[in-house]
Amino acid sequence: MARPRPFQSAETAVPAPGAVSGPVPDLSPYETASVPVAGIAVDYPAGSRIPPHCHGRAQLLYAVKGVLTVTAGNGRWIVPPHRGVWLCAGAEHAVETRGAAQMRSLFIDPRAVADLPAENGVISISPLLRELIVAATRLPLDYRPDSRAGRLMHCLLDELAAVPRLPFYLPWPNDPRIAGVCTMLIEAPDAPATAEAWARQLATSSKTFHRRFLDATGVPFGRWRQHARLLHSLEDLAQGLPVLEVAFRHGYDNQSAYAAAFKRQFGMPPSRFYRTETA
């Protein structure tokens, strides 16, 4: 695995193909601030890509608007609105946006507080935590611990210690041939190709394909495909597309089948998913 690269400043960054255009924000003041929590607000246009990098502090990424795809290690997280992704200090990651995204990032000194999340992952963002995140991005980087700002950030850290983890993780294979299959499944989620059809394309038996897929992802082919379809359907739901259209786009024959699978995975029907955290 390649050695993680620190986030580059605006003066030294070299944009990668497909990277976000325009100046790259200099994050060094936020990573070296003397305060335990430092926040920044950055808006990204549709189709932005932030290449792999890492930070010396833990990071909480939260999109006020838009859906983020965060790649870290051998997996991806789809991060819809009203959810966030927690990244431990030193975790190499890349970020992509399908539509325009209003991103709010917190850089947290892991030495400042105990009981922070110990693993990377998507977390629930309550209305209170959301407002605290937004407030953090408006604070100066030299607030005093005994000030109102310091007390707000202490409350934010208390909230972070209690947030539940969410099932928005998609394991990504390190086998190049299986990774190619997974990429095609995401790019064409409505494609009806079965495991047997993929096995023929790879010139192997169905049994061997199933075994290789399970070895590479830790998940059986059918379950991985359904989870990928449901996760990526969150992006279309966030754009306000009708549930029926989203169902067809992601390989379901009808709205009922999609809604049933969605509820089994996320605990609520798709029609309610983006309304539960807006109060």
mmCIF file of C-alpha atoms in Angstrom:
data_model
loop_
_atom_site.group_PDB
_atom_site.id
_atom_site.type_symbol
_atom_site.label_atom_id
_atom_site.label_comp_id
_atom_site.label_asym_id
_atom_site.label_seq_id
_atom_site.Cartn_x
_atom_site.Cartn_y
_atom_site.Cartn_z
ATOM 1 C CA MET A 1 0.000 0.000 0.000
ATOM 2 C CA ALA A 2 1.320 3.432 -0.934
ATOM 3 C CA ARG A 3 2.407 5.695 1.875
ATOM 4 C CA PRO A 4 -0.316 8.240 2.707
ATOM 5 C CA ARG A 5 0.319 11.736 1.454
ATOM 6 C CA PRO A 6 -0.369 14.771 3.624
ATOM 7 C CA PHE A 7 -2.898 17.209 2.213
ATOM 8 C CA GLN A 8 -1.051 19.732 0.075
ATOM 9 C CA SER A 9 -1.439 23.455 0.459
ATOM 10 C CA ALA A 10 -2.605 25.817 -2.244
ATOM 11 C CA GLU A 11 1.000 26.738 -2.929
ATOM 12 C CA THR A 12 2.284 23.190 -3.460
ATOM 13 C CA ALA A 13 -0.700 21.189 -4.673
ATOM 14 C CA VAL A 14 -0.597 19.712 -8.169
ATOM 15 C CA PRO A 15 -4.139 18.917 -9.389
ATOM 16 C CA ALA A 16 -4.695 15.301 -10.405
ATOM 17 C CA PRO A 17 -6.857 14.408 -13.411
ATOM 18 C CA GLY A 18 -10.445 14.995 -12.376
ATOM 19 C CA ALA A 19 -9.435 16.834 -9.210
ATOM 20 C CA VAL A 20 -11.425 19.804 -8.023
ATOM 21 C CA SER A 21 -10.584 22.884 -10.079
ATOM 22 C CA GLY A 22 -9.487 26.158 -8.575
ATOM 23 C CA PRO A 23 -7.322 26.797 -5.503
ATOM 24 C CA VAL A 24 -6.856 23.918 -3.110
ATOM 25 C CA PRO A 25 -7.631 25.180 0.408
ATOM 26 C CA ASP A 26 -4.624 25.379 2.695
ATOM 27 C CA LEU A 27 -5.600 23.202 5.637
ATOM 28 C CA SER A 28 -2.372 23.509 7.609
ATOM 29 C CA PRO A 29 -3.770 26.197 9.981
ATOM 30 C CA TYR A 30 -6.631 23.853 10.889
ATOM 31 C CA GLU A 31 -4.362 20.871 11.454
ATOM 32 C CA THR A 32 -1.886 22.784 13.610
ATOM 33 C CA ALA A 33 -4.326 24.955 15.569
ATOM 34 C CA SER A 34 -3.875 24.992 19.337
ATOM 35 C CA VAL A 35 -7.615 24.441 19.851
ATOM 36 C CA PRO A 36 -8.992 20.863 19.994
ATOM 37 C CA VAL A 37 -11.544 21.413 17.206
ATOM 38 C CA ALA A 38 -10.987 23.487 14.064
ATOM 39 C CA GLY A 39 -13.604 23.719 11.314
ATOM 40 C CA ILE A 40 -13.666 24.848 7.694
ATOM 41 C CA ALA A 41 -16.469 25.256 5.132
ATOM 42 C CA VAL A 42 -15.703 24.511 1.467
ATOM 43 C CA ASP A 43 -18.165 24.229 -1.424
ATOM 44 C CA TYR A 44 -17.328 21.949 -4.362
ATOM 45 C CA PRO A 45 -18.844 21.863 -7.872
ATOM 46 C CA ALA A 46 -20.404 18.725 -9.298
ATOM 47 C CA GLY A 47 -17.926 16.056 -10.322
ATOM 48 C CA SER A 48 -15.163 17.200 -7.970
ATOM 49 C CA ARG A 49 -12.481 14.758 -6.896
ATOM 50 C CA ILE A 50 -10.023 15.257 -4.058
ATOM 51 C CA PRO A 51 -7.135 12.815 -4.624
ATOM 52 C CA PRO A 52 -5.831 10.471 -1.899
ATOM 53 C CA HIS A 53 -4.302 12.253 1.079
ATOM 54 C CA CYS A 54 -4.256 12.082 4.875
ATOM 55 C CA HIS A 55 -4.319 14.398 7.873
ATOM 56 C CA GLY A 56 -2.444 14.507 11.142
ATOM 57 C CA ARG A 57 -5.715 15.042 13.002
ATOM 58 C CA ALA A 58 -8.924 13.054 13.007
ATOM 59 C CA GLN A 59 -11.460 14.462 10.556
ATOM 60 C CA LEU A 60 -15.232 14.638 10.430
ATOM 61 C CA LEU A 61 -16.589 15.264 6.934
ATOM 62 C CA TYR A 62 -20.179 16.464 6.702
ATOM 63 C CA ALA A 63 -22.082 17.592 3.608
ATOM 64 C CA VAL A 64 -24.751 20.199 4.293
ATOM 65 C CA LYS A 65 -25.846 19.542 0.717
ATOM 66 C CA GLY A 66 -24.830 16.812 -1.718
ATOM 67 C CA VAL A 67 -23.651 13.215 -1.508
ATOM 68 C CA LEU A 68 -20.005 12.335 -0.871
ATOM 69 C CA THR A 69 -18.184 9.172 -1.887
ATOM 70 C CA VAL A 70 -15.212 8.609 0.398
ATOM 71 C CA THR A 71 -12.654 5.918 -0.436
ATOM 72 C CA ALA A 72 -10.363 4.728 2.338
ATOM 73 C CA GLY A 73 -8.469 1.472 2.573
ATOM 74 C CA ASN A 74 -10.267 -1.402 0.861
ATOM 75 C CA GLY A 75 -13.686 0.190 0.935
ATOM 76 C CA ARG A 76 -15.953 3.067 0.091
ATOM 77 C CA TRP A 77 -18.527 4.994 2.041
ATOM 78 C CA ILE A 78 -21.511 6.680 0.435
ATOM 79 C CA VAL A 79 -22.291 9.675 2.638
ATOM 80 C CA PRO A 80 -25.753 11.175 2.046
ATOM 81 C CA PRO A 81 -26.982 14.469 3.513
ATOM 82 C CA HIS A 82 -27.518 14.524 7.289
ATOM 83 C CA ARG A 83 -24.801 11.913 7.754
ATOM 84 C CA GLY A 84 -21.062 12.307 8.168
ATOM 85 C CA VAL A 85 -17.920 10.249 7.774
ATOM 86 C CA TRP A 86 -15.394 9.916 10.572
ATOM 87 C CA LEU A 87 -11.752 9.443 9.566
ATOM 88 C CA CYS A 88 -9.129 8.592 12.148
ATOM 89 C CA ALA A 89 -5.865 10.529 12.177
ATOM 90 C CA GLY A 90 -3.536 9.333 9.420
ATOM 91 C CA ALA A 91 -6.249 7.551 7.412
ATOM 92 C CA GLU A 92 -5.554 7.882 3.691
ATOM 93 C CA HIS A 93 -8.726 8.799 1.816
ATOM 94 C CA ALA A 94 -10.089 10.338 -1.368
ATOM 95 C CA VAL A 95 -13.368 12.221 -1.792
ATOM 96 C CA GLU A 96 -15.665 12.517 -4.808
ATOM 97 C CA THR A 97 -18.890 14.432 -5.356
ATOM 98 C CA ARG A 98 -21.482 13.542 -7.965
ATOM 99 C CA GLY A 99 -23.460 16.762 -7.647
ATOM 100 C CA ALA A 100 -22.476 20.062 -6.095
ATOM 101 C CA ALA A 101 -21.591 19.643 -2.426
ATOM 102 C CA GLN A 102 -21.378 22.016 0.514
ATOM 103 C CA MET A 103 -18.771 20.321 2.684
ATOM 104 C CA ARG A 104 -18.038 21.111 6.303
ATOM 105 C CA SER A 105 -14.870 19.592 7.785
ATOM 106 C CA LEU A 106 -13.758 19.410 11.384
ATOM 107 C CA PHE A 107 -10.169 18.624 12.339
ATOM 108 C CA ILE A 108 -10.031 17.185 15.834
ATOM 109 C CA ASP A 109 -6.984 16.602 18.003
ATOM 110 C CA PRO A 110 -7.420 12.963 19.131
ATOM 111 C CA ARG A 111 -5.370 13.703 22.250
ATOM 112 C CA ALA A 112 -7.896 16.276 23.411
ATOM 113 C CA VAL A 113 -10.705 13.902 24.300
ATOM 114 C CA ALA A 114 -11.300 10.224 24.986
ATOM 115 C CA ASP A 115 -14.082 8.058 23.546
ATOM 116 C CA LEU A 116 -13.946 9.391 20.003
ATOM 117 C CA PRO A 117 -14.828 6.834 17.292
ATOM 118 C CA ALA A 118 -11.998 4.305 16.995
ATOM 119 C CA GLU A 119 -12.655 3.297 13.370
ATOM 120 C CA ASN A 120 -13.396 5.039 10.090
ATOM 121 C CA GLY A 121 -17.055 5.001 9.109
ATOM 122 C CA VAL A 122 -20.314 6.819 8.446
ATOM 123 C CA ILE A 123 -22.064 8.246 11.489
ATOM 124 C CA SER A 124 -25.484 9.708 12.164
ATOM 125 C CA ILE A 125 -25.626 13.492 12.453
ATOM 126 C CA SER A 126 -28.372 14.679 14.799
ATOM 127 C CA PRO A 127 -29.902 18.162 14.403
ATOM 128 C CA LEU A 128 -27.898 19.299 17.451
ATOM 129 C CA LEU A 129 -24.621 17.926 16.105
ATOM 130 C CA ARG A 130 -25.343 19.463 12.712
ATOM 131 C CA GLU A 131 -25.708 22.922 14.224
ATOM 132 C CA LEU A 132 -22.550 22.453 16.283
ATOM 133 C CA ILE A 133 -20.606 21.449 13.150
ATOM 134 C CA VAL A 134 -21.809 24.535 11.298
ATOM 135 C CA ALA A 135 -20.943 26.689 14.311
ATOM 136 C CA ALA A 136 -17.442 25.192 14.447
ATOM 137 C CA THR A 137 -16.708 26.341 10.890
ATOM 138 C CA ARG A 138 -17.461 29.934 11.914
ATOM 139 C CA LEU A 139 -15.201 30.071 14.955
ATOM 140 C CA PRO A 140 -11.719 31.617 15.016
ATOM 141 C CA LEU A 141 -8.769 29.278 15.425
ATOM 142 C CA ASP A 142 -7.696 30.859 18.706
ATOM 143 C CA TYR A 143 -10.815 30.580 20.859
ATOM 144 C CA ARG A 144 -10.236 30.035 24.572
ATOM 145 C CA PRO A 145 -11.316 26.765 26.231
ATOM 146 C CA ASP A 146 -13.297 28.685 28.892
ATOM 147 C CA SER A 147 -15.109 30.866 26.334
ATOM 148 C CA ARG A 148 -18.552 30.326 24.821
ATOM 149 C CA ALA A 149 -16.850 28.874 21.724
ATOM 150 C CA GLY A 150 -14.841 26.491 23.877
ATOM 151 C CA ARG A 151 -17.958 25.299 25.672
ATOM 152 C CA LEU A 152 -19.746 24.743 22.346
ATOM 153 C CA MET A 153 -16.874 22.613 21.088
ATOM 154 C CA HIS A 154 -16.833 20.639 24.335
ATOM 155 C CA CYS A 155 -20.516 19.894 23.719
ATOM 156 C CA LEU A 156 -19.682 18.866 20.135
ATOM 157 C CA LEU A 157 -17.064 16.397 21.361
ATOM 158 C CA ASP A 158 -19.555 14.937 23.841
ATOM 159 C CA GLU A 159 -22.045 14.426 21.008
ATOM 160 C CA LEU A 160 -19.414 12.787 18.794
ATOM 161 C CA ALA A 161 -18.592 10.257 21.492
ATOM 162 C CA ALA A 162 -22.194 8.985 21.408
ATOM 163 C CA VAL A 163 -23.020 8.901 17.690
ATOM 164 C CA PRO A 164 -24.224 5.599 16.170
ATOM 165 C CA ARG A 165 -22.456 4.005 13.216
ATOM 166 C CA LEU A 166 -24.419 3.504 9.981
ATOM 167 C CA PRO A 167 -24.284 0.680 7.360
ATOM 168 C CA PHE A 168 -23.059 2.742 4.399
ATOM 169 C CA TYR A 169 -19.797 0.890 3.825
ATOM 170 C CA LEU A 170 -19.092 -0.902 0.548
ATOM 171 C CA PRO A 171 -16.062 -3.246 0.599
ATOM 172 C CA TRP A 172 -13.838 -2.807 -2.448
ATOM 173 C CA PRO A 173 -11.823 -5.718 -3.892
ATOM 174 C CA ASN A 174 -8.063 -5.668 -4.380
ATOM 175 C CA ASP A 175 -8.349 -8.272 -7.161
ATOM 176 C CA PRO A 176 -8.155 -6.182 -10.390
ATOM 177 C CA ARG A 177 -10.535 -8.404 -12.348
ATOM 178 C CA ILE A 178 -13.149 -8.444 -9.604
ATOM 179 C CA ALA A 179 -12.663 -4.689 -9.146
ATOM 180 C CA GLY A 180 -13.474 -4.266 -12.831
ATOM 181 C CA VAL A 181 -16.721 -6.159 -12.336
ATOM 182 C CA CYS A 182 -17.592 -3.993 -9.334
ATOM 183 C CA THR A 183 -16.890 -0.816 -11.284
ATOM 184 C CA MET A 184 -19.220 -1.947 -14.057
ATOM 185 C CA LEU A 185 -21.929 -2.830 -11.526
ATOM 186 C CA ILE A 186 -21.757 0.705 -10.142
ATOM 187 C CA GLU A 187 -21.594 2.435 -13.524
ATOM 188 C CA ALA A 188 -24.534 0.411 -14.858
ATOM 189 C CA PRO A 189 -26.583 -0.573 -11.785
ATOM 190 C CA ASP A 190 -29.590 -1.521 -13.911
ATOM 191 C CA ALA A 191 -27.588 -4.059 -15.941
ATOM 192 C CA PRO A 192 -29.203 -7.498 -15.536
ATOM 193 C CA ALA A 193 -25.942 -9.465 -15.898
ATOM 194 C CA THR A 194 -25.813 -12.435 -13.538
ATOM 195 C CA ALA A 195 -22.809 -13.952 -11.815
ATOM 196 C CA GLU A 196 -22.841 -16.641 -14.493
ATOM 197 C CA ALA A 197 -22.614 -13.990 -17.228
ATOM 198 C CA TRP A 198 -19.691 -12.317 -15.478
ATOM 199 C CA ALA A 199 -17.994 -15.694 -15.095
ATOM 200 C CA ARG A 200 -18.229 -16.235 -18.851
ATOM 201 C CA GLN A 201 -16.719 -12.797 -19.504
ATOM 202 C CA LEU A 202 -13.815 -13.686 -17.219
ATOM 203 C CA ALA A 203 -13.462 -17.095 -18.879
ATOM 204 C CA THR A 204 -13.970 -18.952 -15.627
ATOM 205 C CA SER A 205 -16.592 -21.162 -14.048
ATOM 206 C CA SER A 206 -19.503 -19.803 -12.048
ATOM 207 C CA LYS A 207 -18.214 -21.566 -8.934
ATOM 208 C CA THR A 208 -14.744 -20.032 -9.316
ATOM 209 C CA PHE A 209 -16.201 -16.570 -9.916
ATOM 210 C CA HIS A 210 -18.345 -16.763 -6.780
ATOM 211 C CA ARG A 211 -15.346 -17.915 -4.743
ATOM 212 C CA ARG A 212 -13.052 -15.196 -6.102
ATOM 213 C CA PHE A 213 -15.685 -12.527 -5.505
ATOM 214 C CA LEU A 214 -16.209 -13.654 -1.920
ATOM 215 C CA ASP A 215 -12.450 -13.836 -1.303
ATOM 216 C CA ALA A 216 -11.942 -10.335 -2.731
ATOM 217 C CA THR A 217 -14.816 -8.538 -0.981
ATOM 218 C CA GLY A 218 -15.814 -10.711 1.952
ATOM 219 C CA VAL A 219 -19.402 -10.567 0.672
ATOM 220 C CA PRO A 220 -21.276 -12.878 -1.740
ATOM 221 C CA PHE A 221 -21.844 -11.460 -5.229
ATOM 222 C CA GLY A 222 -25.625 -11.056 -4.932
ATOM 223 C CA ARG A 223 -25.464 -9.318 -1.574
ATOM 224 C CA TRP A 224 -22.666 -6.986 -2.711
ATOM 225 C CA ARG A 225 -24.576 -6.001 -5.855
ATOM 226 C CA GLN A 226 -27.769 -5.258 -3.933
ATOM 227 C CA HIS A 227 -25.894 -3.245 -1.297
ATOM 228 C CA ALA A 228 -24.080 -1.271 -4.018
ATOM 229 C CA ARG A 229 -27.357 -0.542 -5.806
ATOM 230 C CA LEU A 230 -29.028 0.662 -2.622
ATOM 231 C CA LEU A 231 -26.080 2.806 -1.547
ATOM 232 C CA HIS A 232 -25.721 4.504 -4.905
ATOM 233 C CA SER A 233 -29.468 5.023 -5.160
ATOM 234 C CA LEU A 234 -29.074 7.455 -2.249
ATOM 235 C CA GLU A 235 -27.443 9.893 -4.668
ATOM 236 C CA ASP A 236 -30.517 9.939 -6.927
ATOM 237 C CA LEU A 237 -32.888 10.228 -3.974
ATOM 238 C CA ALA A 238 -30.867 13.217 -2.764
ATOM 239 C CA GLN A 239 -31.406 14.849 -6.164
ATOM 240 C CA GLY A 240 -35.169 14.595 -5.616
ATOM 241 C CA LEU A 241 -35.888 11.986 -8.292
ATOM 242 C CA PRO A 242 -39.170 10.053 -7.892
ATOM 243 C CA VAL A 243 -38.778 6.758 -6.047
ATOM 244 C CA LEU A 244 -40.127 4.800 -9.024
ATOM 245 C CA GLU A 245 -37.499 6.279 -11.345
ATOM 246 C CA VAL A 246 -34.758 5.568 -8.808
ATOM 247 C CA ALA A 247 -35.942 1.961 -8.545
ATOM 248 C CA PHE A 248 -35.725 1.452 -12.318
ATOM 249 C CA ARG A 249 -32.327 3.173 -12.526
ATOM 250 C CA HIS A 250 -30.859 0.781 -9.996
ATOM 251 C CA GLY A 251 -32.052 -2.507 -11.382
ATOM 252 C CA TYR A 252 -35.372 -3.079 -9.628
ATOM 253 C CA ASP A 253 -38.434 -4.219 -11.575
ATOM 254 C CA ASN A 254 -40.852 -2.138 -9.537
ATOM 255 C CA GLN A 255 -41.063 0.393 -6.731
ATOM 256 C CA SER A 256 -42.313 -2.126 -4.163
ATOM 257 C CA ALA A 257 -39.294 -4.414 -4.540
ATOM 258 C CA TYR A 258 -36.915 -1.456 -4.233
ATOM 259 C CA ALA A 259 -38.738 -0.014 -1.209
ATOM 260 C CA ALA A 260 -38.743 -3.387 0.562
ATOM 261 C CA ALA A 261 -35.001 -3.919 0.004
ATOM 262 C CA PHE A 262 -34.302 -0.320 1.039
ATOM 263 C CA LYS A 263 -36.255 -0.680 4.280
ATOM 264 C CA ARG A 264 -34.485 -3.933 5.148
ATOM 265 C CA GLN A 265 -31.118 -2.241 4.684
ATOM 266 C CA PHE A 266 -31.729 1.213 6.166
ATOM 267 C CA GLY A 267 -34.687 0.685 8.495
ATOM 268 C CA MET A 268 -37.093 3.030 6.718
ATOM 269 C CA PRO A 269 -38.694 3.427 3.266
ATOM 270 C CA PRO A 270 -36.894 5.588 0.678
ATOM 271 C CA SER A 271 -39.695 8.167 0.759
ATOM 272 C CA ARG A 272 -38.798 8.969 4.387
ATOM 273 C CA PHE A 273 -35.020 8.700 4.230
ATOM 274 C CA TYR A 274 -34.219 12.382 3.690
ATOM 275 C CA ARG A 275 -37.081 13.681 5.810
ATOM 276 C CA THR A 276 -36.094 12.126 9.126
ATOM 277 C CA GLU A 277 -33.188 14.482 9.882
ATOM 278 C CA THR A 278 -34.544 17.771 8.567
ATOM 279 C CA ALA A 279 -36.525 18.845 11.607
#
